Amino acid sequence: MMKISLAAVQYFWDRATLMAFYAQAAEMPLDIIYLGETVCSKRRALSVADWLALAQDLASTGKEVVLSTLTLIEAESELSLARTLLEKFDGMIEANDYAVLRMAQQLQRPVCAGSTLNVYHPLTLQTLQECGVQRWVAPVEMSGASLHDLLQQYALETELSPPQTEVLSYGRLPLAHSARCYTARYANLPKDQCEFRCADYPEGLPLFSQELQGLFQINGIQTQSFARCNLIPHWQQLQQLGVDVMRISASTPDCLGVVQVLRDLIDGQSGRIPAASSEDCNGYWFGVAGMKHVSLI
Amino acid sequence: MELVCPAGNFPSVKAAIDNGADAVYLGLNNKTNARFFAGLNFSDYTIEKAVSYVRDHGRKVFIAINTFPQADTWRQWQAAVDTGAALEADALIIADVGVLRYAAERYPQLPRHLSVQASATNLESLQFYHSQFGIKRAVLPRVLSLKQVERLAAKAPVELEVFGFGSLCIMAEGRCYLSSYVTGDSPNNCGVCSPAHAVRWEEKDTALETRLNGVLIDRFASGEAAGYPTLCKGRFQVGDQVLHALEEPTSLNALDLLPQLNAIGVSAIKIEGRQRSPAYVAKVTDVWRQAIDLLQNGEQQYQAQPRWHRVLAGLAEGSQTTLGAYSRSWQ
């Protein structure tokens, strides 16, 4: 049965917003919830102790909780933070950098390989599995056809059953991470004195071409897609391919309704697929430019 | 300190070697390297000629196999590693975990360098690649401050190579999907960023417009120097401003940091630009050779000469240079 997961929140939401969001998430038919800060180590709306307590609360409602970690790790303090999470948390850790994979491997902890580990073919996946990876998230730019080939070959060439496969199926795509903070740059501030301006943009800061075509969403050091990826209409294709988990990434604090829509489809409670919005994209899945929306009808 | 220079064709190999490169890096003319442009790179025949030239001059040659194969393209990457081994390259520059594994298991004696495209920015990550695949050297992404490079160099289990000059990627390399989001072709899978087939230059009444797969990247008034439409260097509308929201057209130039990079133990300086002309390679190599020689001969205190900066600025994107992420204020 296809599982539904909720990605770690990508934006800088304050404590009250996060707590309300996760209180709502606890009520939703989600199987897996990823928690933690993946974009900027300066953001500390919740402390490590807060995240651990929240993880425990959510786990007690029957959710599988995974703690996620930073995508761009530069400072030793950022490594220490990841090490603390590994030492204090019993469950799975999502590694968005090879550093965390290495630390999890040494501590013999279960690990999920995040999409930025760039797993594109079977030998890479096999190597990561041998390092302790129990679940992996496909790169955002991977097409359905390429994923199909990878999983087919994996089955043919290895005796291992593959780690669980997860695909970001709804939400803005994380497209790049930089040393530079673009939100601070927009505010004419250096990153070291950023005044946490990203808190002013709880859905990111949209970037348009000079013809006002939406392109990207600036979110601190992260650049996201302007369009929301939406593979919900294609959930059966994902299932047939062998995808185990469909990931939803929140673009606003009140967007969790989509979880119920997907759950009803999977459970056969509803055959009605909601119409795609003009801001949706799915190009990557169909092997074309990610920003495109391919309509099969 | 080794000077590692780019070569996209045989004249550039000559230009690099004749002007004092300690090593050149090059790629095969297919998707296995991150500069897959028409008319660029080496066939199985021309690469032999290039390697011979380098060997005859007692220098080193590194082969970049630094993109990410997919299930149906794996054999091409495997063949590239086999070619590098047959040529007895001084090192292969690799990004993908599976390719590293194949190279390490099949040709354990062949040195492996971790490509910048692997995005290793911290000690634990370097230790991962070192313990798993025995890498000898890592090329650091252009996201670290000088202080961070210094801390890393103090503990790194491998040699470190850093970028000294050239076009500036401002995102963590290997994890930037902006190009594929707009064009469908990615640096990781196709070896191209902003591929030429997607680029359009359109003359309008009052402006020159640059487009990438139809998307307007910038609009230049007459007389304004027009840059190649790279997504991170376009002019976009954010809020009520039209600005270079990510970065301006500019190149990295770390010439002023050379003494510090040397003092903290960086093993090699990389020059970007396999897609550039042999004249570019000759001029940049010449300047950096002089700079490293001045530093290493130690007779007088190192100071980057104004003439060197003029030469490099003349070859830079937008004719301007930056210290990039080495400087905290840039970040």
GROMACS .gro file of C-alpha atoms in nm, chain A residues 71-76 79 83 96-99 101-103 105-106 115-116 118 120-124 126-128 130-131 140-141 146 149-150 153 173-182 185-186 191-192 205-213 215-216 218 223 225-227 281 284 288-292, chain B residues 68-72 74 96-99 101-102 119 121-125 127-129 131-133 143-144 148 151 155 170-172 174-178 180-184 186 188-189 209 211 213-219 231 235-248 325 328 330-331:
model
  146
   71THR     CA    1   2.128   2.009   0.290
   72LEU     CA    2   2.436   2.231   0.282
   73ILE     CA    3   2.670   2.156   0.573
   74GLU     CA    4   2.972   2.385   0.595
   75ALA     CA    5   3.045   2.468   0.958
   76GLU     CA    6   3.161   2.232   1.230
   79LEU     CA    7   2.804   1.877   1.182
   83ARG     CA    8   2.557   1.431   1.540
   96ASN     CA    9   2.063   1.543   0.281
   97ASP     CA   10   2.442   1.546   0.271
   98TYR     CA   11   2.689   1.257   0.264
   99ALA     CA   12   2.829   1.377   0.598
  101LEU     CA   13   2.512   0.933   0.590
  102ARG     CA   14   2.867   0.873   0.714
  103MET     CA   15   2.778   0.959   1.074
  105GLN     CA   16   2.676   0.456   0.916
  106GLN     CA   17   2.930   0.479   1.200
  115SER     CA   18   1.705   1.372  -0.283
  116THR     CA   19   2.027   1.578  -0.290
  118ASN     CA   20   2.193   1.231  -0.627
  120TYR     CA   21   2.051   0.814  -1.033
  121HIS     CA   22   2.143   0.451  -1.096
  122PRO     CA   23   2.147   0.104  -0.939
  123LEU     CA   24   2.511   0.077  -0.833
  124THR     CA   25   2.486   0.405  -0.642
  126GLN     CA   26   2.325  -0.047  -0.387
  127THR     CA   27   2.631   0.121  -0.238
  128LEU     CA   28   2.414   0.342  -0.022
  130GLU     CA   29   2.525  -0.126   0.198
  131CYS     CA   30   2.600   0.188   0.402
  140VAL     CA   31   1.387   1.602  -0.806
  141GLU     CA   32   1.487   1.597  -1.173
  146SER     CA   33   1.458   0.664  -1.546
  149ASP     CA   34   1.480   0.154  -1.533
  150LEU     CA   35   1.670   0.193  -1.206
  153GLN     CA   36   1.780  -0.317  -1.306
  173LEU     CA   37   1.076   2.154  -0.571
  174PRO     CA   38   1.402   2.234  -0.393
  175LEU     CA   39   1.621   2.329  -0.690
  176ALA     CA   40   1.943   2.472  -0.546
  177HIS     CA   41   2.130   2.567  -0.229
  178SER     CA   42   2.399   2.835  -0.207
  179ALA     CA   43   2.641   2.990   0.039
  180ARG     CA   44   2.459   3.314  -0.033
  181CYS     CA   45   2.127   3.405   0.123
  182TYR     CA   46   1.908   3.553  -0.149
  185ARG     CA   47   2.048   3.996  -0.058
  186TYR     CA   48   1.701   4.117  -0.158
  191LYS     CA   49   2.394   3.693   0.550
  192ASP     CA   50   2.569   3.731   0.884
  205LEU     CA   51   0.969   3.522  -0.209
  206PRO     CA   52   0.850   3.476  -0.568
  207LEU     CA   53   1.091   3.555  -0.851
  208PHE     CA   54   0.946   3.642  -1.193
  209SER     CA   55   1.095   3.702  -1.533
  210GLN     CA   56   1.067   4.060  -1.660
  211GLU     CA   57   0.759   3.935  -1.848
  212LEU     CA   58   0.613   3.832  -1.511
  213GLN     CA   59   0.642   3.460  -1.571
  215LEU     CA   60   1.017   3.105  -1.221
  216PHE     CA   61   1.150   3.048  -0.874
  218ILE     CA   62   1.353   3.245  -0.302
  223THR     CA   63   1.596   2.834  -0.452
  225SER     CA   64   1.049   2.607  -0.811
  226PHE     CA   65   0.777   2.869  -0.847
  227ALA     CA   66   0.535   2.605  -0.968
  281CYS     CA   67   0.415   2.140  -1.287
  284TYR     CA   68   1.047   1.626  -1.464
  288VAL     CA   69   1.094   1.729  -2.002
  289ALA     CA   70   1.173   2.067  -1.843
  290GLY     CA   71   1.066   2.052  -1.480
  291MET     CA   72   0.857   2.368  -1.503
  292LYS     CA   73   0.631   2.225  -1.773
  365PHE     CA   74   2.584   1.112  -1.307
  366PRO     CA   75   2.491   0.808  -1.517
  367GLN     CA   76   2.141   0.665  -1.521
  368ALA     CA   77   2.043   0.301  -1.551
  369ASP     CA   78   2.030   0.309  -1.931
  371TRP     CA   79   2.577   0.344  -1.728
  393ASP     CA   80   2.895   0.978  -0.873
  394VAL     CA   81   2.914   0.718  -0.597
  395GLY     CA   82   2.857   0.427  -0.838
  396VAL     CA   83   3.124   0.547  -1.081
  398ARG     CA   84   3.296   0.244  -0.675
  399TYR     CA   85   3.349   0.095  -1.018
  416SER     CA   86   2.943   1.879  -0.341
  418THR     CA   87   3.175   2.076   0.174
  419ASN     CA   88   3.269   1.934   0.514
  420LEU     CA   89   3.503   1.695   0.692
  421GLU     CA   90   3.258   1.407   0.740
  422SER     CA   91   3.166   1.410   0.374
  424GLN     CA   92   3.583   1.112   0.516
  425PHE     CA   93   3.292   0.926   0.357
  426TYR     CA   94   3.444   0.942   0.010
  428SER     CA   95   3.695   0.567   0.347
  429GLN     CA   96   3.460   0.424   0.085
  430PHE     CA   97   3.653   0.490  -0.234
  440VAL     CA   98   3.035   2.779  -0.137
  441LEU     CA   99   3.298   2.785   0.139
  445GLN     CA  100   3.598   2.729   0.631
  448ARG     CA  101   3.942   2.459   0.900
  452LYS     CA  102   4.186   1.803   0.921
  467ILE     CA  103   2.704   3.024  -0.698
  468MET     CA  104   2.505   2.716  -0.601
  469ALA     CA  105   2.645   2.403  -0.436
  471GLY     CA  106   2.601   1.895  -0.844
  472ARG     CA  107   2.290   1.995  -0.652
  473CYS     CA  108   2.169   2.273  -0.877
  474TYR     CA  109   1.867   2.182  -1.089
  475LEU     CA  110   1.783   2.531  -1.218
  477SER     CA  111   1.691   2.129  -1.599
  478TYR     CA  112   1.388   2.297  -1.443
  479VAL     CA  113   1.377   2.544  -1.732
  480THR     CA  114   1.533   2.347  -2.021
  481GLY     CA  115   1.505   1.977  -1.934
  483SER     CA  116   2.080   1.918  -1.643
  485ASN     CA  117   2.418   1.621  -1.368
  486ASN     CA  118   2.279   1.406  -1.648
  506GLU     CA  119   1.668   3.999  -2.511
  508ARG     CA  120   1.594   3.369  -2.360
  510ASN     CA  121   1.375   2.775  -2.362
  511GLY     CA  122   1.151   3.076  -2.420
  512VAL     CA  123   1.196   3.221  -2.070
  513LEU     CA  124   1.320   3.581  -2.068
  514ILE     CA  125   1.649   3.581  -1.872
  515ASP     CA  126   1.761   3.938  -1.934
  516ARG     CA  127   1.697   4.247  -2.143
  528LEU     CA  128   1.968   3.138  -1.481
  532ARG     CA  129   1.776   3.999  -1.417
  533PHE     CA  130   1.441   3.920  -1.265
  534GLN     CA  131   1.150   4.087  -1.096
  535VAL     CA  132   1.126   4.033  -0.721
  536GLY     CA  133   0.873   4.245  -0.534
  537ASP     CA  134   0.872   4.577  -0.717
  538GLN     CA  135   1.238   4.561  -0.818
  539VAL     CA  136   1.407   4.432  -1.133
  540LEU     CA  137   1.749   4.310  -1.027
  541HIS     CA  138   2.019   4.045  -1.045
  542ALA     CA  139   1.837   3.861  -0.767
  543LEU     CA  140   2.090   3.578  -0.742
  544GLU     CA  141   2.418   3.708  -0.888
  545GLU     CA  142   2.554   3.948  -1.149
  622ALA     CA  143   3.204   3.278  -0.117
  625ARG     CA  144   3.183   3.627   0.400
  627TRP     CA  145   2.970   3.813  -0.061
  628GLN     CA  146   2.746   3.556   0.105
   0.00000   0.00000   0.00000
